[in-house]
Short mmCIF file of N, CA, C and O in Angstrom, two decimals:
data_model
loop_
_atom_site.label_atom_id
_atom_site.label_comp_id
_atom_site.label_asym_id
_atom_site.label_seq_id
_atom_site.Cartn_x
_atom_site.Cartn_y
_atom_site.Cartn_z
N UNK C 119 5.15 -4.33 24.90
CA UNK C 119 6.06 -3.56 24.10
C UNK C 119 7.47 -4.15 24.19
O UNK C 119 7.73 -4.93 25.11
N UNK C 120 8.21 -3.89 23.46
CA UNK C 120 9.24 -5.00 22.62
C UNK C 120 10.60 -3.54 23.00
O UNK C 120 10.35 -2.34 22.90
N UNK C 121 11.83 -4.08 23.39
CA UNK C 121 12.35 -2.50 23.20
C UNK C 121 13.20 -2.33 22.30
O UNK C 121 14.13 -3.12 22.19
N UNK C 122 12.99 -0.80 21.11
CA UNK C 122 13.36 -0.47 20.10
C UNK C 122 14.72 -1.10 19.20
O UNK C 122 15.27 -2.06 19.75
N UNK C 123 14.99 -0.90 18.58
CA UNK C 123 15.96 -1.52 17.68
C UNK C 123 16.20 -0.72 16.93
O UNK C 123 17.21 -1.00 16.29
N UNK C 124 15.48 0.78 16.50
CA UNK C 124 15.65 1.88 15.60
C UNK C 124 15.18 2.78 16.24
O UNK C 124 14.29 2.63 17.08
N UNK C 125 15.91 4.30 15.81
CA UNK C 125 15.01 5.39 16.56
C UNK C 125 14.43 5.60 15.71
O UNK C 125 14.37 5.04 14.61
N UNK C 126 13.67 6.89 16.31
CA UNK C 126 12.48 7.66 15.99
C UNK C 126 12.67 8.07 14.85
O UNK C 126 11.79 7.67 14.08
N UNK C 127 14.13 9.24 13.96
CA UNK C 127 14.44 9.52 12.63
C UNK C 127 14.38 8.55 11.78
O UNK C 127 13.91 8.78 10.67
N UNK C 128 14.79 7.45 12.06
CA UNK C 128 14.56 6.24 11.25
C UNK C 128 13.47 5.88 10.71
O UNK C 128 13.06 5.76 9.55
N UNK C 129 13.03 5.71 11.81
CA UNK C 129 11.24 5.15 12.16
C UNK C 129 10.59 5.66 11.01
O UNK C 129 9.97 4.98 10.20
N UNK C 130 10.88 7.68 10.95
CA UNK C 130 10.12 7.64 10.00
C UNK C 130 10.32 8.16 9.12
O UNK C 130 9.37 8.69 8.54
N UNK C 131 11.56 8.24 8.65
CA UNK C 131 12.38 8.07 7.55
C UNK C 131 11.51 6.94 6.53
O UNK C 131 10.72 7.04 5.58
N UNK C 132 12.16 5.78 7.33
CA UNK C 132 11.29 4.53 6.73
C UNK C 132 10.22 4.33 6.02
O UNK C 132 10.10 3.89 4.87
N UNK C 133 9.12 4.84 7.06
CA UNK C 133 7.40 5.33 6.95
C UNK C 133 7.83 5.77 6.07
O UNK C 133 8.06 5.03 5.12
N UNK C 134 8.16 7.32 5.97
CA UNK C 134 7.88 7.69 4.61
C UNK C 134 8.24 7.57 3.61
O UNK C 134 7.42 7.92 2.76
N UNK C 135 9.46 7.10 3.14
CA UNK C 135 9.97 6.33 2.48
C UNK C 135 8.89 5.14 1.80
O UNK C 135 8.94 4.84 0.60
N UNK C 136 8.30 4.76 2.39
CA UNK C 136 7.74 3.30 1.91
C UNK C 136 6.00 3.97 1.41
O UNK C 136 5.31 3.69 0.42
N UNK C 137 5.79 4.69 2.30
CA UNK C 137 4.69 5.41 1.88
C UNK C 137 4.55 6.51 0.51
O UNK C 137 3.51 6.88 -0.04
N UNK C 138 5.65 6.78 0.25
CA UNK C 138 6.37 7.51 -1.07
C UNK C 138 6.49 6.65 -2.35
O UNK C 138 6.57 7.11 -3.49
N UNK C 139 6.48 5.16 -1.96
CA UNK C 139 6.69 4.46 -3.12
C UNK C 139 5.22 3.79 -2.97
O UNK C 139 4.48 3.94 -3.94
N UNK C 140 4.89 3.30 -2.24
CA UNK C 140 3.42 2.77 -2.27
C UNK C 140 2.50 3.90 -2.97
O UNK C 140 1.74 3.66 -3.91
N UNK C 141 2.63 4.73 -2.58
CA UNK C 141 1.94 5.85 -3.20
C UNK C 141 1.96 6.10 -5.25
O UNK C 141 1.19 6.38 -6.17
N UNK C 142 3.51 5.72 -4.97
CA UNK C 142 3.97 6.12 -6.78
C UNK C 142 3.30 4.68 -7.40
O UNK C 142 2.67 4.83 -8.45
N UNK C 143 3.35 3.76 -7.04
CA UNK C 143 2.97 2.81 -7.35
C UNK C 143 1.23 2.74 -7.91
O UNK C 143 0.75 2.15 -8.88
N UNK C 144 0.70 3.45 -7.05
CA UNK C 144 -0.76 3.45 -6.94
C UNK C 144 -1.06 4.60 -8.02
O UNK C 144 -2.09 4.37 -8.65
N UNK C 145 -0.49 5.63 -8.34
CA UNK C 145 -0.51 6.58 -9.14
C UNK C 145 -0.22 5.57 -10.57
O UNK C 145 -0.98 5.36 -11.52
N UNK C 146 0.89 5.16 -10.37
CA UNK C 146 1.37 4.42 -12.17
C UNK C 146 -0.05 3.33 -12.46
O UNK C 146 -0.57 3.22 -13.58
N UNK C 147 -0.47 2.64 -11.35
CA UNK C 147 -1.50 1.54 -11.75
C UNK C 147 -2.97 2.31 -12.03
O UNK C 147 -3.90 1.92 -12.73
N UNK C 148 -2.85 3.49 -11.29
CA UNK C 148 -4.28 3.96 -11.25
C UNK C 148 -4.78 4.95 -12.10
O UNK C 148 -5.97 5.05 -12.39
N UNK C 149 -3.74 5.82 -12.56
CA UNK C 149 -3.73 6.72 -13.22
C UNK C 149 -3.37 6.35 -14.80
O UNK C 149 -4.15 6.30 -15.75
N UNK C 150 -1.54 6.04 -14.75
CA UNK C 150 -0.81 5.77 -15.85
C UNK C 150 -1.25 4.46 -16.43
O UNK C 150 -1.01 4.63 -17.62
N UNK C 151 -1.73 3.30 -16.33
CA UNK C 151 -2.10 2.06 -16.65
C UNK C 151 -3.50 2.15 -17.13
O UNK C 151 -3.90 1.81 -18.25
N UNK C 152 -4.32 2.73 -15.98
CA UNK C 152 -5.56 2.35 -16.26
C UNK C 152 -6.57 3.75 -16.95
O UNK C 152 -7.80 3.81 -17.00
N UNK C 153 -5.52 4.80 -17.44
CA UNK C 153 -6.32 5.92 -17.86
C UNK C 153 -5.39 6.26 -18.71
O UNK C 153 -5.88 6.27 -19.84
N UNK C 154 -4.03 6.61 -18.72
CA UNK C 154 -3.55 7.49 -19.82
C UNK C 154 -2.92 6.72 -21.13
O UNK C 154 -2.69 7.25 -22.21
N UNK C 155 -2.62 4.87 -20.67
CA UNK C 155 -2.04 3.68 -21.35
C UNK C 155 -3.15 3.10 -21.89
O UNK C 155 -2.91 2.20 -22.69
N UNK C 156 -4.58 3.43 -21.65
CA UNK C 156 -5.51 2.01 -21.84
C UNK C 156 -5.45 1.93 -22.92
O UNK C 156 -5.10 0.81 -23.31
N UNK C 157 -5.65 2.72 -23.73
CA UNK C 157 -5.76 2.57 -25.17
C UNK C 157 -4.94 1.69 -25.89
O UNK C 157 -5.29 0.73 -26.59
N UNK C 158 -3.47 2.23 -25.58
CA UNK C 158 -2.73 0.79 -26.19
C UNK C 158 -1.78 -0.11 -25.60
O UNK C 158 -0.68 -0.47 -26.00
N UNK C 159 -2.55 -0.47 -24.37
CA UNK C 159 -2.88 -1.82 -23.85
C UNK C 159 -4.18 -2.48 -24.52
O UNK C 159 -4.04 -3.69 -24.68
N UNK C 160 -5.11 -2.10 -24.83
CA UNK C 160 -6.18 -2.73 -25.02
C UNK C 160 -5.57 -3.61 -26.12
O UNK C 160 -6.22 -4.62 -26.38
N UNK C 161 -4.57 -3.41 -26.72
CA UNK C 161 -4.18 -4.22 -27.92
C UNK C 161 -3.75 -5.39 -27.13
O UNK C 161 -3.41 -6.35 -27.82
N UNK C 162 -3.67 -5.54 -25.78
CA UNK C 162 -2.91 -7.34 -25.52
C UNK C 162 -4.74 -7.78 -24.77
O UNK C 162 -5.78 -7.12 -24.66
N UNK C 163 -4.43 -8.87 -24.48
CA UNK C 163 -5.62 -9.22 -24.33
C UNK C 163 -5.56 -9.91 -22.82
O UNK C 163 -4.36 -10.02 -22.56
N UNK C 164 -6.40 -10.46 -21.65
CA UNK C 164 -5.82 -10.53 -20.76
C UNK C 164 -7.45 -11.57 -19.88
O UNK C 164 -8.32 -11.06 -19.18
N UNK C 165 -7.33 -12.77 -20.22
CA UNK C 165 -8.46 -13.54 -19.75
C UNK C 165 -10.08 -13.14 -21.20
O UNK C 165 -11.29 -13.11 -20.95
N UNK C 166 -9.43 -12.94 -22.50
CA UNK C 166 -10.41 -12.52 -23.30
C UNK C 166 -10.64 -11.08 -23.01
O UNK C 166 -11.35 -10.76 -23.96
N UNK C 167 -10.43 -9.73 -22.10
CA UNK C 167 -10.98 -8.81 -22.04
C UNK C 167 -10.07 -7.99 -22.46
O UNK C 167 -8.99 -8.36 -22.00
N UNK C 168 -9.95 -7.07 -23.10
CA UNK C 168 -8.30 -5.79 -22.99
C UNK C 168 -7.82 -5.92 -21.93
O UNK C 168 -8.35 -6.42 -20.94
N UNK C 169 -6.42 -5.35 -22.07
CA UNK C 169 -6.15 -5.12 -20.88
C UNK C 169 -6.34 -4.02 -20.11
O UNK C 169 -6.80 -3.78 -19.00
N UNK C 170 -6.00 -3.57 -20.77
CA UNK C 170 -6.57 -1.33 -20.21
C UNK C 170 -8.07 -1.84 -19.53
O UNK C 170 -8.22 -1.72 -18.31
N UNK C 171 -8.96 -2.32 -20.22
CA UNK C 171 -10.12 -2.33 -19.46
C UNK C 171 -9.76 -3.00 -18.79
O UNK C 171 -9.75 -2.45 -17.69
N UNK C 172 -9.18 -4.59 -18.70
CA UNK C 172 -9.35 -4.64 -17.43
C UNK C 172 -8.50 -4.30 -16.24
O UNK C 172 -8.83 -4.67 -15.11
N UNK C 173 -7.50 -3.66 -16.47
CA UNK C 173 -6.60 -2.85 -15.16
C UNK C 173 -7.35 -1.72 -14.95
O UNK C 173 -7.35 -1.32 -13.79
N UNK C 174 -8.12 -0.97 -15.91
CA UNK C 174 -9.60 0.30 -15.00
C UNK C 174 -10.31 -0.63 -14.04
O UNK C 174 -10.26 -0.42 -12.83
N UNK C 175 -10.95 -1.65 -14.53
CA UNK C 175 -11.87 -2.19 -14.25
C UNK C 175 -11.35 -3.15 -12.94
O UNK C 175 -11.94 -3.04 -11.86
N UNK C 176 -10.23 -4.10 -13.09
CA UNK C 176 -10.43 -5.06 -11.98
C UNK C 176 -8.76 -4.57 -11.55
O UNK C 176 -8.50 -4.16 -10.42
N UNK C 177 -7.91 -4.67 -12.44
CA UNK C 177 -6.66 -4.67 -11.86
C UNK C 177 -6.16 -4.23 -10.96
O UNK C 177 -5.27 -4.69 -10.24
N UNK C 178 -6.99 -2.76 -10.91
CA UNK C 178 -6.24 -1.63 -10.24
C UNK C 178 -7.10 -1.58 -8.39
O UNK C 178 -6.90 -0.88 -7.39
N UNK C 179 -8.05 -2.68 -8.70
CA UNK C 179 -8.63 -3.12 -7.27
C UNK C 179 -7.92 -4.00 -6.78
O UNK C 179 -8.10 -3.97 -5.57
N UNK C 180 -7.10 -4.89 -7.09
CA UNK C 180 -6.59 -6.04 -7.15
C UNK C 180 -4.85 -5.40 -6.88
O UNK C 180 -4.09 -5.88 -6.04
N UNK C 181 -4.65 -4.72 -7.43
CA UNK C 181 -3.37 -3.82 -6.87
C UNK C 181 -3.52 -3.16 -5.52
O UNK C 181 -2.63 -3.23 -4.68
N UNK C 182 -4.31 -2.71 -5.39
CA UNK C 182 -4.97 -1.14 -4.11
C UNK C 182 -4.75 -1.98 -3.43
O UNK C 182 -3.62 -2.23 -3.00
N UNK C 183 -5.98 -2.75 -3.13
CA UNK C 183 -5.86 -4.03 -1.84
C UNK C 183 -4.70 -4.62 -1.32
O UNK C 183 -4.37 -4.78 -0.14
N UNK C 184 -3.88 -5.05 -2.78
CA UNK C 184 -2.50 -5.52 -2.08
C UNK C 184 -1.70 -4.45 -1.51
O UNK C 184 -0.89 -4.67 -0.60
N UNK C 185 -1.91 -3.21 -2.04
CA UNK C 185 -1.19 -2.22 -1.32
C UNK C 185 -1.29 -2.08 -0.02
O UNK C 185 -0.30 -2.16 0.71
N UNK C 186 -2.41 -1.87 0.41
CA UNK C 186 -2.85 -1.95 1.61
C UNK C 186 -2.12 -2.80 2.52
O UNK C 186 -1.24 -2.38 3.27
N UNK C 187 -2.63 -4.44 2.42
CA UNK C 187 -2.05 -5.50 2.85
C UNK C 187 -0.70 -5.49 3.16
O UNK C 187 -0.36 -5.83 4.30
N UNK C 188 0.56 -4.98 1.93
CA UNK C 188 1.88 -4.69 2.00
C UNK C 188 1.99 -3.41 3.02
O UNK C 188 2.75 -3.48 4.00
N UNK C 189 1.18 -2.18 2.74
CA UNK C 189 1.28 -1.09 4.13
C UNK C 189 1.19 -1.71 5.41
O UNK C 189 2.21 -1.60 6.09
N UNK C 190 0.05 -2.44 6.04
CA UNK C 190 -0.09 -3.01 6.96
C UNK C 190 1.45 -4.09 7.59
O UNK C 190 2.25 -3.78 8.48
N UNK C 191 1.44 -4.91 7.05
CA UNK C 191 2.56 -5.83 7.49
C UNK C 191 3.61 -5.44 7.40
O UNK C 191 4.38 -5.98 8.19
N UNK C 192 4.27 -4.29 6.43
CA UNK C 192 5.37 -3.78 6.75
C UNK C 192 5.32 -2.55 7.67
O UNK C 192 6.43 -2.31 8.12
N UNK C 193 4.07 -1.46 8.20
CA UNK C 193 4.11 -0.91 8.91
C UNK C 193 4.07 -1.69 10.11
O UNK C 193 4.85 -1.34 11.00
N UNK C 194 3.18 -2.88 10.36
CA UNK C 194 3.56 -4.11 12.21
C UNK C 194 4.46 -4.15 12.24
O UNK C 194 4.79 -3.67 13.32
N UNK C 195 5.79 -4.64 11.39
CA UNK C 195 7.14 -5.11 11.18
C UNK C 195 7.82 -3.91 11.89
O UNK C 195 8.53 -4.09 12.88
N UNK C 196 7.56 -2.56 11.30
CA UNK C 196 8.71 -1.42 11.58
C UNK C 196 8.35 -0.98 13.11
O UNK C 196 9.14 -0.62 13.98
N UNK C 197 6.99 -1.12 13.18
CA UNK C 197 6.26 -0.65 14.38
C UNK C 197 6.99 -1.42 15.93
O UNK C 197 7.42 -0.82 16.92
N UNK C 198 6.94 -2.63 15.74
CA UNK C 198 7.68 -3.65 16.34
C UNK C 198 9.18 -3.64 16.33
O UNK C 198 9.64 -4.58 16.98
N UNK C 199 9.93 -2.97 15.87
CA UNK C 199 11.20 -2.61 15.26
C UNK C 199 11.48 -1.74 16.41
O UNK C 199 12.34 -1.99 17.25
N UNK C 200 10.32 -0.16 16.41
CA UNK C 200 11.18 1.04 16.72
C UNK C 200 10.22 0.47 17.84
O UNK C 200 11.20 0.65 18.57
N UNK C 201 9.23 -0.05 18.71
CA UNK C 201 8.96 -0.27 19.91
C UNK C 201 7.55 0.47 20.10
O UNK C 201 7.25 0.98 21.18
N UNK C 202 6.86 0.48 19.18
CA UNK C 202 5.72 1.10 19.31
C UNK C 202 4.63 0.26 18.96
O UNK C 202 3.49 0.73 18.90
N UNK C 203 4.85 -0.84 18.75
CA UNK C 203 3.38 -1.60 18.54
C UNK C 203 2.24 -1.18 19.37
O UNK C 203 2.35 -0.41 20.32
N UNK C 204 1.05 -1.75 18.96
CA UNK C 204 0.23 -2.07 19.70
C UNK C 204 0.22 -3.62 20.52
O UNK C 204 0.49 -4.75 20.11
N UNK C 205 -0.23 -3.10 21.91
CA UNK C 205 -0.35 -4.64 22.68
C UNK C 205 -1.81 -4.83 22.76
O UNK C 205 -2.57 -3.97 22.31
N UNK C 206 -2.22 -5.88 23.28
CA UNK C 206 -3.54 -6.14 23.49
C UNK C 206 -3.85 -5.33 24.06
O UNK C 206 -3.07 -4.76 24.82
N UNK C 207 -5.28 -4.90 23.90
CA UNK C 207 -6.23 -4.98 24.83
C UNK C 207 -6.09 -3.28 25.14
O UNK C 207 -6.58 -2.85 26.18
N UNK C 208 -5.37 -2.30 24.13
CA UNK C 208 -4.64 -0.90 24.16
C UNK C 208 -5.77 -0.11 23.25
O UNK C 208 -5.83 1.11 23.22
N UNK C 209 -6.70 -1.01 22.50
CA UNK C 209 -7.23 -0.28 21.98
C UNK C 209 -8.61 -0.55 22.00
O UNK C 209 -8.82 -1.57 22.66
N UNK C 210 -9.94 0.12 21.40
CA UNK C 210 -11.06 -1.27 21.66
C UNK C 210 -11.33 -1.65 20.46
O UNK C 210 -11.00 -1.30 19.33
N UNK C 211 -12.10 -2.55 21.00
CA UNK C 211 -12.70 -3.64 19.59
C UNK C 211 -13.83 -2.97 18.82
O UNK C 211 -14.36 -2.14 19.55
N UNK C 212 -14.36 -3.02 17.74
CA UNK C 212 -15.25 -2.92 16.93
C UNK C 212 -16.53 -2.99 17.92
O UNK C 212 -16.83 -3.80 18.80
N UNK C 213 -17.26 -1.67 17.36
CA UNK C 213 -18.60 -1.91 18.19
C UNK C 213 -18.28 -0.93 19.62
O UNK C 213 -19.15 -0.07 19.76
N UNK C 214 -17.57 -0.91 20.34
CA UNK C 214 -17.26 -0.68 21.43
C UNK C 214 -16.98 1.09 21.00
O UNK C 214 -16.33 1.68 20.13
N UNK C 215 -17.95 1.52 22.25
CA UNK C 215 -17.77 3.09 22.07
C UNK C 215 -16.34 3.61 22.84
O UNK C 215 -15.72 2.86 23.60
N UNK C 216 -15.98 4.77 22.60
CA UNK C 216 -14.61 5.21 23.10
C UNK C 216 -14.95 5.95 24.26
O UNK C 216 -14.07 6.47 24.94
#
């Protein structure tokens, strides 16, 4: 453990903060893009397929995932920040009963 650089209000200020927009984000791609827009998106075209179909279909997997990925590395980053990481060997591995 690393020692803090931000407190705790911060900490999760931050969190939620970032979790508030990751969230809106996932709503506009998942909802607003790929259900209430498709229709006229389908008018551009996007590798030969609509686009509406394909942001239902592939985009909005292809968004999620990166969301994820962006939650992850900016939650290690802040985690490491306010002094709460995880260190080795603190948690168990896959497979391993608790």
């Amino acid at each position: 453990m690393s020692e803090p650089t931000i407190d705790r209000v911060t900490y999760w200020r931050t969190q939620i903060r970032r979790t508030a927009i990751l969230l809106g984000v996932w709503f506009v791609v998942g909802f607003v893009l790929s259900i209430f827009l498709a229709e006229p998106l389908n008018s551009f075209s996007f590798g030969g397929v609509p686009f509406g179909f394909w942001m239902a279909q592939q985009g909005s997997i292809f968004v999620f995932v990166s969301l994820i990925l962006i939650y992850t590395l900016a939650s290690n980053q802040l985690d490491r920040e306010a002094g709460v990481e995880e260190a080795e060997g603190s948690t168990s591995s896959a497979g391993q009963g608790h």
